[in-house]
Every structure is written in structure tokens, then in C-alpha cells.
CSV table of C-alpha atoms in Angstrom, one decimal:
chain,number,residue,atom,x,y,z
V,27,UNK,CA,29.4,-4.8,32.5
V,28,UNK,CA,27.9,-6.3,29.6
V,29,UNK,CA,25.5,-4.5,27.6
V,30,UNK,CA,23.4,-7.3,26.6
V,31,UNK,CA,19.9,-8.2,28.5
V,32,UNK,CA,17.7,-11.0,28.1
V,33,UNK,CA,14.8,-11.6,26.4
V,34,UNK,CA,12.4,-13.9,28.6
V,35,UNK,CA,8.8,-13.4,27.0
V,36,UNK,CA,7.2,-11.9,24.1
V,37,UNK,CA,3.5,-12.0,23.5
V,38,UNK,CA,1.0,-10.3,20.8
V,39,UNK,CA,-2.5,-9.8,20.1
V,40,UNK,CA,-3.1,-10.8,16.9
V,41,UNK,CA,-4.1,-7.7,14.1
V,42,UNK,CA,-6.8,-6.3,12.5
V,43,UNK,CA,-9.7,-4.3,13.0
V,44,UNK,CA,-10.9,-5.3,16.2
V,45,UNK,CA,-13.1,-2.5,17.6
V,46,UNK,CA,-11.9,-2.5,21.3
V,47,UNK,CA,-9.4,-0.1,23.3
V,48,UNK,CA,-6.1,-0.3,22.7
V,49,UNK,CA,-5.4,-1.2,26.8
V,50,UNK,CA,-7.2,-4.5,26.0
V,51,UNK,CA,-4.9,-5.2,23.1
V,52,UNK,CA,-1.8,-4.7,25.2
V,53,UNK,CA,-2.8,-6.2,28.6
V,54,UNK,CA,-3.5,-9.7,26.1
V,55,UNK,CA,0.0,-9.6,24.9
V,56,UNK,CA,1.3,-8.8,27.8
V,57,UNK,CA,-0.3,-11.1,29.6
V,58,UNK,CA,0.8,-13.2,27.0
V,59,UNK,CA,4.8,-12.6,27.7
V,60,UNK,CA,4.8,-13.1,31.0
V,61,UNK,CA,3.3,-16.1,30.2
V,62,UNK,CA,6.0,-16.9,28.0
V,63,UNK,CA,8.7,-16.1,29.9
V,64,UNK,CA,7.0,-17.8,33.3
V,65,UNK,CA,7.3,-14.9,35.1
V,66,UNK,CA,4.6,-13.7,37.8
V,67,UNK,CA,2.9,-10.3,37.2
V,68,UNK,CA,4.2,-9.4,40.7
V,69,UNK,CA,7.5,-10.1,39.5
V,70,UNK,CA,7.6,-7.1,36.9
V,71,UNK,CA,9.7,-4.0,38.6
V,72,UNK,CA,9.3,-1.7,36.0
V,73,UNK,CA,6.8,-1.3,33.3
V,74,UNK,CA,7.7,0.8,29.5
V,75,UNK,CA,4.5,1.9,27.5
V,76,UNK,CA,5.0,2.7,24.0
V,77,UNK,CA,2.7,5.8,24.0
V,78,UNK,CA,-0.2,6.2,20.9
V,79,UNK,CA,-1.6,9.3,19.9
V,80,UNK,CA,-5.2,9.8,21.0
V,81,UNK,CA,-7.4,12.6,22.0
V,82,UNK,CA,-7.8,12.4,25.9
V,83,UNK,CA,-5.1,10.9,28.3
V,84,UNK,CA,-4.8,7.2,28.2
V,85,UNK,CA,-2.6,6.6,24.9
V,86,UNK,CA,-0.2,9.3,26.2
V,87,UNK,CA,0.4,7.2,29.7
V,88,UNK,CA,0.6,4.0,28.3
V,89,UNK,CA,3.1,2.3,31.0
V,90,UNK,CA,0.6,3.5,34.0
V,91,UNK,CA,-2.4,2.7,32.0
V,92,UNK,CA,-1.3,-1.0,31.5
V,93,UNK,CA,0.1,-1.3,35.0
V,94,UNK,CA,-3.2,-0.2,36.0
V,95,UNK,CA,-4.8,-2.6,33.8
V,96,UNK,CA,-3.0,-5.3,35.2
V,97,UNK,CA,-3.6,-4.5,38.5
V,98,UNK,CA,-1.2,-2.1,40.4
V,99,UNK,CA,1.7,-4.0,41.9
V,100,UNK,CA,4.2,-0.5,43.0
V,101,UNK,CA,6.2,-1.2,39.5
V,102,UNK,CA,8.0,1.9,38.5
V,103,UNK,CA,6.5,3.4,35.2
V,104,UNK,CA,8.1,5.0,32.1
V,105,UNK,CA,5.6,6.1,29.1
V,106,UNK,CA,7.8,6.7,25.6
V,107,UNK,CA,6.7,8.7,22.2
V,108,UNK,CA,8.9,8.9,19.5
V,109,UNK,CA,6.1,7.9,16.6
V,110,UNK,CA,6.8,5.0,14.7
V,111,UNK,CA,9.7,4.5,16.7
V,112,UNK,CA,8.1,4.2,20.2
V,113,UNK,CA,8.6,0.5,20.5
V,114,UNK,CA,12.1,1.0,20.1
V,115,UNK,CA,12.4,3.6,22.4
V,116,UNK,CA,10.5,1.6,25.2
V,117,UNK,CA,12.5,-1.2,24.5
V,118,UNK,CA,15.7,1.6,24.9
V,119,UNK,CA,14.3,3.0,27.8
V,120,UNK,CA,13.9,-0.8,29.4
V,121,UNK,CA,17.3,-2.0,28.1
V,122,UNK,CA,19.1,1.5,30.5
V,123,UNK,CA,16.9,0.7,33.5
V,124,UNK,CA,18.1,-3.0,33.4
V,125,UNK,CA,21.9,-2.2,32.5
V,126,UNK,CA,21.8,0.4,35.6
V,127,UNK,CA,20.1,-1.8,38.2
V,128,UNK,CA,17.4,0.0,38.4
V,129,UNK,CA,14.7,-3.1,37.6
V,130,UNK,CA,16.0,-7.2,37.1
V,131,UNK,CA,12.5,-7.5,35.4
V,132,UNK,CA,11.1,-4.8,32.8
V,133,UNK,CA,8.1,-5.2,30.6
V,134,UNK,CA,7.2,-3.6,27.3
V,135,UNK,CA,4.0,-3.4,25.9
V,136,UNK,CA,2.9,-1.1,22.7
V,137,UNK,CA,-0.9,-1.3,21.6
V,138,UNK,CA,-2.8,0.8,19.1
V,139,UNK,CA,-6.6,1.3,18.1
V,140,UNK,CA,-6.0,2.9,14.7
V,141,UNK,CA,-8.4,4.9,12.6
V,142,UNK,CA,-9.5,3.3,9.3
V,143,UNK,CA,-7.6,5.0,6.1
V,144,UNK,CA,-4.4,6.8,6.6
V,145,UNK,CA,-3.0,8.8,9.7
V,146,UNK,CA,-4.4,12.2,9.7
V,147,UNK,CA,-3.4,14.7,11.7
V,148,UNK,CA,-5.4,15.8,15.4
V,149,UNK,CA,-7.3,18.9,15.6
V,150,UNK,CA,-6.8,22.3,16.1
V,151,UNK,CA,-3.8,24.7,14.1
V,152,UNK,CA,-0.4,24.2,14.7
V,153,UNK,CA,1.6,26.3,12.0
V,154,UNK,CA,4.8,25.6,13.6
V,155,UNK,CA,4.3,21.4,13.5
V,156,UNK,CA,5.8,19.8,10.0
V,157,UNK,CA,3.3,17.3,10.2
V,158,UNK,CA,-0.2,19.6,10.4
V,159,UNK,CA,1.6,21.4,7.8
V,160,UNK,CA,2.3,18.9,5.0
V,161,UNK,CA,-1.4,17.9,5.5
V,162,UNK,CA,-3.3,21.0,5.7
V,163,UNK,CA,-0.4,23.1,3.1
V,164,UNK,CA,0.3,20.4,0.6
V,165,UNK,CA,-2.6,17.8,1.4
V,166,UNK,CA,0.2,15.2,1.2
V,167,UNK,CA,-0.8,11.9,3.5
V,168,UNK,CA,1.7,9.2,3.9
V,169,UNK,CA,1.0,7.5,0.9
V,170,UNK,CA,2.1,10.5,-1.1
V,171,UNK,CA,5.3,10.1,0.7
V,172,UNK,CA,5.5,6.3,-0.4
V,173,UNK,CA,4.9,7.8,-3.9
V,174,UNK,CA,7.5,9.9,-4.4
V,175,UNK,CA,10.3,7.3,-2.7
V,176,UNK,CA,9.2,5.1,-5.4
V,177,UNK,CA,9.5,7.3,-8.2
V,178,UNK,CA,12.9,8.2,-6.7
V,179,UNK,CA,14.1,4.4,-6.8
V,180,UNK,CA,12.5,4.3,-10.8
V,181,UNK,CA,14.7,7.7,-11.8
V,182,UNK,CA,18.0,6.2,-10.0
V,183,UNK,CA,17.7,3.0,-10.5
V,184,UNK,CA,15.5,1.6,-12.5
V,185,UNK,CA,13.7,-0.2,-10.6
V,186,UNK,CA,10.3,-1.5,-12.0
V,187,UNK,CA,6.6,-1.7,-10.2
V,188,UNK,CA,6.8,-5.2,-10.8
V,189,UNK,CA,9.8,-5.5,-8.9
V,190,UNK,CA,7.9,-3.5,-6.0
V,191,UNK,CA,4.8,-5.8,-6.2
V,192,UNK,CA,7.4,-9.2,-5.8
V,193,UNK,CA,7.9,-7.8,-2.7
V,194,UNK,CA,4.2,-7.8,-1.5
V,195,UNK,CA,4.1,-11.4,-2.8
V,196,UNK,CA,7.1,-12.6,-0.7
V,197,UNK,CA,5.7,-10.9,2.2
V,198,UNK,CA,2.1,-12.1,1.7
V,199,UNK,CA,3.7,-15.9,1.4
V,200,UNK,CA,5.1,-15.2,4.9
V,201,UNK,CA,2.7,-13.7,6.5
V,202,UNK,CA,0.1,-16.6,5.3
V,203,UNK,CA,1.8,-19.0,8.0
V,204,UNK,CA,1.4,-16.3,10.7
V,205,UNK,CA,-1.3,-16.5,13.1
V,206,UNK,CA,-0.8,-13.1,14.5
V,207,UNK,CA,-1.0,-11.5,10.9
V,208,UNK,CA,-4.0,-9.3,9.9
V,209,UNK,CA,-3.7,-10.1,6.3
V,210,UNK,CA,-3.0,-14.2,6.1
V,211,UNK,CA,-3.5,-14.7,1.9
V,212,UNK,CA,-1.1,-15.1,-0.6
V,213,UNK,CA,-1.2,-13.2,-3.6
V,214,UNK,CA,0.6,-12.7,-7.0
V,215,UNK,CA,2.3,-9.9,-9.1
V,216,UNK,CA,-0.7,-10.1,-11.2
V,217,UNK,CA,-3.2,-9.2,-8.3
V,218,UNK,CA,-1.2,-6.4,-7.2
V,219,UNK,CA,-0.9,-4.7,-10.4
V,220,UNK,CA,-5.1,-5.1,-10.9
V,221,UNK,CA,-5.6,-3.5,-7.5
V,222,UNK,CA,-6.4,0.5,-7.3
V,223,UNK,CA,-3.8,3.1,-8.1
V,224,UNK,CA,-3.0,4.9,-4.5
V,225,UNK,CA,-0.2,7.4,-5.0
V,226,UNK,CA,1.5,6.8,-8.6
V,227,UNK,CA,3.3,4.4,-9.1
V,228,UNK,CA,2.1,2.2,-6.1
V,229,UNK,CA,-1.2,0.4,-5.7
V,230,UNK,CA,-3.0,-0.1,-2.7
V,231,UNK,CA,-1.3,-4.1,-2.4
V,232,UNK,CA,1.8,-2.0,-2.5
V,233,UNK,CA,0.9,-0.1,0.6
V,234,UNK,CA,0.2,-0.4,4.1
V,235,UNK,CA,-2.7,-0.6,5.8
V,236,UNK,CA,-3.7,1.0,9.9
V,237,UNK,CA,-4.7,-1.8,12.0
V,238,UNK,CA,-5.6,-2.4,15.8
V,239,UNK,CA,-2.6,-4.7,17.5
V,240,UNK,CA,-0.2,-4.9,20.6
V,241,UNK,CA,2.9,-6.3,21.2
V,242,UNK,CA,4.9,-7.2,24.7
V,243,UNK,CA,8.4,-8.4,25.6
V,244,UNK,CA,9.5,-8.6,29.1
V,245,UNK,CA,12.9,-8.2,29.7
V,246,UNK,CA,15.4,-9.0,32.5
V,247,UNK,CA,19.2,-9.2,33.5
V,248,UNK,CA,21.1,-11.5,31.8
V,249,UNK,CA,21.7,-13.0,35.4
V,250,UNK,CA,18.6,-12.8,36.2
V,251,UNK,CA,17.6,-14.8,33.1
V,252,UNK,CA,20.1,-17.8,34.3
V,253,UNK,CA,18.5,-17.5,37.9
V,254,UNK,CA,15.4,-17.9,36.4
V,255,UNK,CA,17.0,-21.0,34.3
V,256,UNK,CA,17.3,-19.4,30.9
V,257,UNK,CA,20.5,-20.7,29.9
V,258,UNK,CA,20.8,-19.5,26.5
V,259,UNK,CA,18.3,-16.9,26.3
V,260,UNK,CA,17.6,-14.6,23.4
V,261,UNK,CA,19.7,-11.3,24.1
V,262,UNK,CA,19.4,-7.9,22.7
V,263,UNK,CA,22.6,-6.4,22.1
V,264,UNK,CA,22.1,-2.7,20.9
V,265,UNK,CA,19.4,-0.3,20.7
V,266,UNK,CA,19.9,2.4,17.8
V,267,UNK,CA,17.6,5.4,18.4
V,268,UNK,CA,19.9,8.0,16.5
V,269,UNK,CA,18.9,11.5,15.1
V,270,UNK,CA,19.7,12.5,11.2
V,271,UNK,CA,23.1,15.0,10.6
V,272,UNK,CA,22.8,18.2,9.4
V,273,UNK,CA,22.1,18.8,6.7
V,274,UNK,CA,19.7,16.7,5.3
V,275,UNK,CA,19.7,16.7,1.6
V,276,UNK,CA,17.3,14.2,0.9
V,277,UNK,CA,13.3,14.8,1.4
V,278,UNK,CA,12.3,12.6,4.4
V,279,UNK,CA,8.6,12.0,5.8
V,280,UNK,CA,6.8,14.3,7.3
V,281,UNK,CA,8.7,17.2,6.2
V,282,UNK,CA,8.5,19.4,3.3
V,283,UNK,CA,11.6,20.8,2.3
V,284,UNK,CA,15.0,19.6,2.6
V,285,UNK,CA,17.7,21.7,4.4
V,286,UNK,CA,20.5,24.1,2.5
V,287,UNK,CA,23.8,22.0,1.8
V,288,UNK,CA,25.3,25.9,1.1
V,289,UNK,CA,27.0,25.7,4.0
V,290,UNK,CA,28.1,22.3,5.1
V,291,UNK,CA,28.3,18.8,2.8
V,292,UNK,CA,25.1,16.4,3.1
V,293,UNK,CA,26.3,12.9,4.8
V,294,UNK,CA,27.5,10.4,2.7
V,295,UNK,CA,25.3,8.5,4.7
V,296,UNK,CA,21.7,8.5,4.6
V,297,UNK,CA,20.2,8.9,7.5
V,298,UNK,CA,18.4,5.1,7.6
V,299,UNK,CA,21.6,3.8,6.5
V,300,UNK,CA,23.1,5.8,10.1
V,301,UNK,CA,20.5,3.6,12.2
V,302,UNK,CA,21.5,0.5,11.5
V,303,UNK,CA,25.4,1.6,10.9
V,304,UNK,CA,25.1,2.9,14.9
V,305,UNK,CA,23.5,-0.9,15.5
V,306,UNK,CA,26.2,-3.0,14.3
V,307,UNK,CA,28.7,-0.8,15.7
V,308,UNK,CA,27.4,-1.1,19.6
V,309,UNK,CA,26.6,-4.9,18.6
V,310,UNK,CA,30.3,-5.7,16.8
V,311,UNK,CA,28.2,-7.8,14.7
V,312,UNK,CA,28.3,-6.4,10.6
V,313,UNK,CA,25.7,-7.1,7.9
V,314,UNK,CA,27.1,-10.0,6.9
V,315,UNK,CA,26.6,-12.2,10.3
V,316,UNK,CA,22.9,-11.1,10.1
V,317,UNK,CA,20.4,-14.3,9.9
V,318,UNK,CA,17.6,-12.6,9.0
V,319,UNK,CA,15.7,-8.9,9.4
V,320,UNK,CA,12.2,-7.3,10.0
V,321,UNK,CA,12.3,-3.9,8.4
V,322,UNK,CA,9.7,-1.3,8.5
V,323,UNK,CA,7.4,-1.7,5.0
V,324,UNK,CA,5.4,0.7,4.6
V,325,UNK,CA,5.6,-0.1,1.1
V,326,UNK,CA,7.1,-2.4,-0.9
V,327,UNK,CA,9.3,0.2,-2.7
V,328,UNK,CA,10.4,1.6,1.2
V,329,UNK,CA,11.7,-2.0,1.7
V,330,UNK,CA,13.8,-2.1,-1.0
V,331,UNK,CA,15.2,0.9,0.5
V,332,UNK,CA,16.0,-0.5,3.6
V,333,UNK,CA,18.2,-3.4,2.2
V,334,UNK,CA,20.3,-1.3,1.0
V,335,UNK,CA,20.4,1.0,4.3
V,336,UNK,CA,21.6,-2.1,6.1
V,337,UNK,CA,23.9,-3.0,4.0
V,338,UNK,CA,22.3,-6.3,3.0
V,339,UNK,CA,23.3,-4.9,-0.6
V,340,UNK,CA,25.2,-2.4,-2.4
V,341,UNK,CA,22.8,1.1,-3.4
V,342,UNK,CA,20.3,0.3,-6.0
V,343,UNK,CA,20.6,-3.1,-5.6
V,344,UNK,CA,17.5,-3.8,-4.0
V,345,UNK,CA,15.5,-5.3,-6.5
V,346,UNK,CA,18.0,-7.5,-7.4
V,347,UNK,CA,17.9,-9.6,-4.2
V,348,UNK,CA,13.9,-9.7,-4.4
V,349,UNK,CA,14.7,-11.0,-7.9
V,350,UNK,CA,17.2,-13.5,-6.6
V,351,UNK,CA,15.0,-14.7,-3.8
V,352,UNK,CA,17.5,-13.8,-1.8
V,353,UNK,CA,14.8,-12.0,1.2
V,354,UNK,CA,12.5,-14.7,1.2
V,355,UNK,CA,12.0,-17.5,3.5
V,356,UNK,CA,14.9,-20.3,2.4
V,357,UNK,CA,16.4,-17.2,1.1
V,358,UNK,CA,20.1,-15.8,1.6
V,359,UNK,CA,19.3,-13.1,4.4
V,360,UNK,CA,14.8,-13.5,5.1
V,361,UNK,CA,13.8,-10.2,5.4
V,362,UNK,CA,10.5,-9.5,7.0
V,363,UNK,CA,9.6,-13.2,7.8
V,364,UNK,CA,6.9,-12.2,10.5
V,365,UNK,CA,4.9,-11.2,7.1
V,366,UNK,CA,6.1,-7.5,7.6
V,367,UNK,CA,3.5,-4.6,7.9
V,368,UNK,CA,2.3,-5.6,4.5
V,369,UNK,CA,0.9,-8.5,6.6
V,370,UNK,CA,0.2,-6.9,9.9
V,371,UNK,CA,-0.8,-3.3,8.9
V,372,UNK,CA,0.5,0.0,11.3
V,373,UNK,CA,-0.2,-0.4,15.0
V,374,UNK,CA,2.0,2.3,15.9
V,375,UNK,CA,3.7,2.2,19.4
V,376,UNK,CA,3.4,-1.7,19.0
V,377,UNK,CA,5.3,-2.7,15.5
V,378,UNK,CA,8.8,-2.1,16.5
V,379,UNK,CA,8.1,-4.3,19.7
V,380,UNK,CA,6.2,-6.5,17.4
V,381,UNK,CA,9.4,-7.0,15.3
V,382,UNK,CA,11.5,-8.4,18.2
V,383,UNK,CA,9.1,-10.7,19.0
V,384,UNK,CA,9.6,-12.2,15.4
V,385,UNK,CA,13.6,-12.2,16.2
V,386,UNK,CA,12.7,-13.4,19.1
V,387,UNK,CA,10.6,-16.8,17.7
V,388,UNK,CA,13.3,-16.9,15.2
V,389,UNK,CA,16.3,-17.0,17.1
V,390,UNK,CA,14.7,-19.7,19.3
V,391,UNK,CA,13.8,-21.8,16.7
V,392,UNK,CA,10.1,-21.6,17.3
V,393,UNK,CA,8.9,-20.0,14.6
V,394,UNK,CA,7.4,-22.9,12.7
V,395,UNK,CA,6.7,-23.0,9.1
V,396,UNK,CA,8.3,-19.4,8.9
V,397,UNK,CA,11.5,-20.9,11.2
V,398,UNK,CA,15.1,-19.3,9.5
V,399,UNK,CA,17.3,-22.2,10.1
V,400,UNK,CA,20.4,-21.8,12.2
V,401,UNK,CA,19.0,-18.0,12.8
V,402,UNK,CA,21.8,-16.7,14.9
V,403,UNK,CA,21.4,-13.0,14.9
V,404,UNK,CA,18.9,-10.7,13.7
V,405,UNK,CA,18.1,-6.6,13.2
V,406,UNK,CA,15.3,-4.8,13.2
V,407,UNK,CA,14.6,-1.3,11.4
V,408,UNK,CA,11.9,1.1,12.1
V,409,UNK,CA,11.8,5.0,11.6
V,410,UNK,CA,9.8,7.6,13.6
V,411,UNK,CA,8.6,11.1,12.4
V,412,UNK,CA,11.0,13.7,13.3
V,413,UNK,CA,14.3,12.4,12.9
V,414,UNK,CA,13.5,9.1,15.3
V,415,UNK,CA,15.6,6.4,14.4
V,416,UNK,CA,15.1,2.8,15.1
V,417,UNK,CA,17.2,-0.7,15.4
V,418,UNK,CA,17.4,-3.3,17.7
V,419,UNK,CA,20.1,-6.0,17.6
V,420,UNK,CA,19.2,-9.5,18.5
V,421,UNK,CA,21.5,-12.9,18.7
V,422,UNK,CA,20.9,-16.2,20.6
């Protein structure tokens, strides 16, 4: 049995700071998908909600909260958390039902209200939670995290801030022809390096911001896709939701400490590098067949990073291919041509969906002015809190 399914819709709500519920978000882009992919609500067997984190119960039953929303039908119902990762996981947790013949027809749909500023953590004590703890012990939020990966890539490196801000510019430049984007402006190096200092060395262009947003695929049998009269449809190939190795040697968001390599050798893999290596390995597709990528940015120096992790490039070589213009549109291997979340902002348990929408556009050639020509195949990289990993392998 093949392990590819089809991609027959995808659908978003455009981002930014909307003021509405997050089930209002993600019943527009669903609504949008099925449109997309001409598909009947009815239709839908199964429905996957990427779960967000909110007081009360709705964000943590996402898939029965939008099936209600769209007016119950009897679709089976899966809600997913896995933090940043959730959209992958839904889009996992779809992929399995489809490959087992459980549902021809599954939709995904992630949506998130998020609070202005950076994540904090809920209420209440939780000693035994890394996350309350690096807030509430150390006072560290994310962007403190971004802070210190930066100044890791500067002592190993050399990378420069300016090399971090040309990332921001060829992101802005992309995300200026998207009409889903939050942000839609182009700026320059210089504007970057005048805006406010954040978490030394990055400024605040250098970082991402929390937005409100959804994102929906739906997503069927690759005979059902034909039946339908998809001929050639967008297919998603592998689904990379792997844990780190033991021990972990390098200090990773949200924890504090690293583990004891007294016992055992680190990896000589990191653990982002493992994510996408996993990918291409289900896929049998390798870095270099890739016609593009949408990595997860939450700041210019973490993309960097993550070129490097998919093996786009060899370690601390990053910069070089923003240098080159090798990631930007007309560029070797686009990276992050939806505009990336320097673009979009976090919507949490929608941006990994959000990214295979952009493969999506891409690999159909109906992306417009952002359109990779010949796109072909395409990854996506996300990472969740607590060892979530996060990679979905597209081709047409």
C-alpha cells in the first residue's frame, strides 16, 4: 500500500490580531478547503483539531469544537497537542486514519486567538513542568531562548546580526505578495538594526510576533482523490513527528539544563537535523530534490539553523546561502516563501498546517507572484516544546 495521501483543499484565515474566537478562525479556513477541494461538508468522515492552549475546554477539543461549528454530520473526531507541533501531528493523526481505511475524507483545521506579547505560561504551580519553571525560576520567555541560539551561531560561526536581519528582509519581500500574511511590508537591513533591542543580539524585526490565524487542509485517499478527478493531486509523502536521543547535549527550548553525556555519547545529530533526516528517509526523496521549504522562524537567527538541519547546507553555513540569495524567491532552494512566521506571527496549532498550504499553492503552481517554478517537492520543519518534532514531505 502506498503511503502517500492526497491533498484536495487547503484554506486559511488570513493573520493578525483579529479579536474573535479561535472556532471562527478555523471554521473560515475550513470552510475555505472544502471549498477548494469541491468537497461537501457531509462528505468529511473524520475531522483532526490541532488543540490550543486556553483556560476552559474548547481549545483542548478542537476537532469536536469545529465539527460542531460546522454543524454535526456523525464525522469521527480526533483532537491533537503536541505545542508548536500540533499541526503536524493532526496532519499525522489524519495521514494513519486515511492509510488504514478508517476515513477516504479527513479534514484538518488548526486556529489560535493568541495573547499580545510573548507566550506566558497558565496559572497555578507546577514545579514538576519545565515550562512554568524556566518562567517563574529563571524569568526566561521565548525570546531569551532566540537570544542565546543567536549568540551560539556568533561564537561558532561567526555569523553577523546583519546576516540575521537579511533574513527578515527576504522574508518581509515574500510575505509582501501574500494576502494571508499579518505583516505585508517590506523592509531593509537598516530598519531592522534601528528597531528595539529584544533579547541581545536580536531586535524585535528579528523576532516573532503571536497572532490570531487558522489553517485547514482536507485530506483523502489517493483513490479517492482520482474518483473525485484529481489526477495529479498534491501528495504528502511522510510525516516526521520524532522525539530527541538521549542524551541531549545541546540546551533546547523550554528546558533549562542539558542532560549528562557521562554515561552515553550525545548524537552526532542534532535533534532538528533527526526531524527532517526521519522525513527524507520515509519520503526516499534527499535534500537535494527539495524545490523549496517553509521552516519554522521564530527568528531570523533560528532559520539559519534550520538550513543547515535539513541539509540545505553544510554546519555553519547558513548565512552564506542568505548571502548568496540562495533562500529567496528566484533563489536556489526558496525557503519560507509563504513569508514565514516573520510574516504571519505564531498561531500555534495552525502554523504547521499553515505551512502545507504554502507547499500546497506551490506545488500546484498557484501561488502567484511568490510561485517557485517547476516546484516539484517540498518540506516543512516545525518543532514543538517537549521533544515534538515536526516535518511534512510534499511532491506533486
Amino acid at each position: 500500500m502506498s503511503g502517500d495521501i492526497a491533498v484536495l483543499g487547503a484554506g486559511m484565515h488570513p493573520w493578525g490580531k483579529w479579536g474573535r474566537s479561535f472556532v471562527q478562525y478555523g471554521t473560515v479556513a475550513a470552510r475555505a478547503a472544502l471549498a477548494d477541494a469541491g468537497i461537501d461538508w457531509s462528505d468529511v468522515q473524520s475531522v483532526v483539531g490541532a488543540d490550543t492552549v486556553r483556560c476552559g475546554y474548547p481549545g483542548y477539543v478542537a476537532g469536536a469544537t469545529f465539527a460542531q461549528a460546522l454543524g454535526w454530520q456523525g464525522a469521527r473526531v480526533t483532537s491533537v497537542y503536541a505545542a508548536c507541533a500540533s499541526g503536524a501531528q493532526a496532519i499525522g493523526s489524519a495521514r494513519a486514519q486515511i492509510l488504514a481505511g478508517l476515513a477516504d475524507v479527513v479534514l484538518v483545521v488548526g486556529a489560535d486567538a493568541a495573547p499580545k506579547g510573548f507566550f506566558a505560561p497558565a496559572g497555578g504551580d507546577r514545579p514538576d513542568d519545565p515550562d512554568w519553571l524556566r518562567f517563574r525560576v529563571l524569568g526566561a520567555t521565548n525570546p531569551a531562548y532566540f537570544g542565546l541560539y543567536a549568540r551560539r551561531r556568533i561564537a561558532l560561526y561567526g555569523d553577523t546580526v546583519d546576516d540575521f536581519a537579511q533574513v527578515k528582509v527576504k522574508n518581509a519581500a515574500a510575505g509582501a505578495l501574500n494576502a494571508n500574511a499579518r505583516y505585508r511590508k517590506a523592509v531593509t537591513a537598516e530598519e531592522v538594526a534601528a528597531s528595539a533591542v529584544v533579547a541581545d543580539p536580536l531586535r524585535l524585526l528579528d523576532i516573532c510576533a503571536t497572532s490570531d490565524g487558522a489553517a485547514a487542509l482536507v485530506l483523502s485517499s489517493v483513490d479517492f482523490a482520482r474518483r473525485h478527478g484529481a489526477t495529479d493531486p498534491v501528495r504528502i509523502r511522510a510525516v516526521s513527528t520524532v522525539t530527541p536521543t538521549y542524551p541531549k547535549a545541546v540546551l533546547d527550548l523550554p528546558d533549562i539544563a542539558t542532560d549528562s553525556a557521562a554515561g552515553a555519547e550525545p548524537s552526532p545529530h542534532s535533534f532538528r537535523s533527526s526531524i527532517a533526516r526521519a522525513a527524507y528517509e520515509e519520503a526516499g526523496i534527499g535534500p537535494d530534490e527539495l524545490s523549496l521549504a517553509e521552516v519554522y522562524d521564530l527568528s531570523t537567527a533560528l532559520e539559519l539553523e534550520w538550513y543547515e538541519d535539513l541539509g540545505l547546507c553544510g554546519a555553519g553555513e547558513g548565512a552564506k546561502l542568505v548571502r548568496d540569495g540562495a533562500t529567496a524567491l528566484g533563489g536556489r532552494i526558496p525557503v519560507n516563501t509563504s513569508g514565514g512566521l516573520a510574516s504571519f506571527g505564531e498561531a500555534v496549532p495552525a502554523q504547521a498546517i499553515a505551512q502545507v498550504c504554502e507547499l500546497t499553492w506551490q506545488l500546484r503552481g498557484a501561488a502567484g507572484s511568490r510561485q517557485v517554478v517547476g516546484a516539484r517537492a517540498g518540506i516543512t520543519a516545525n518543532q514543538g516544546l517537549f521533544g515534538h518534532g515536526s516535518a511534512v514531505l510534499a511532491v506533486r
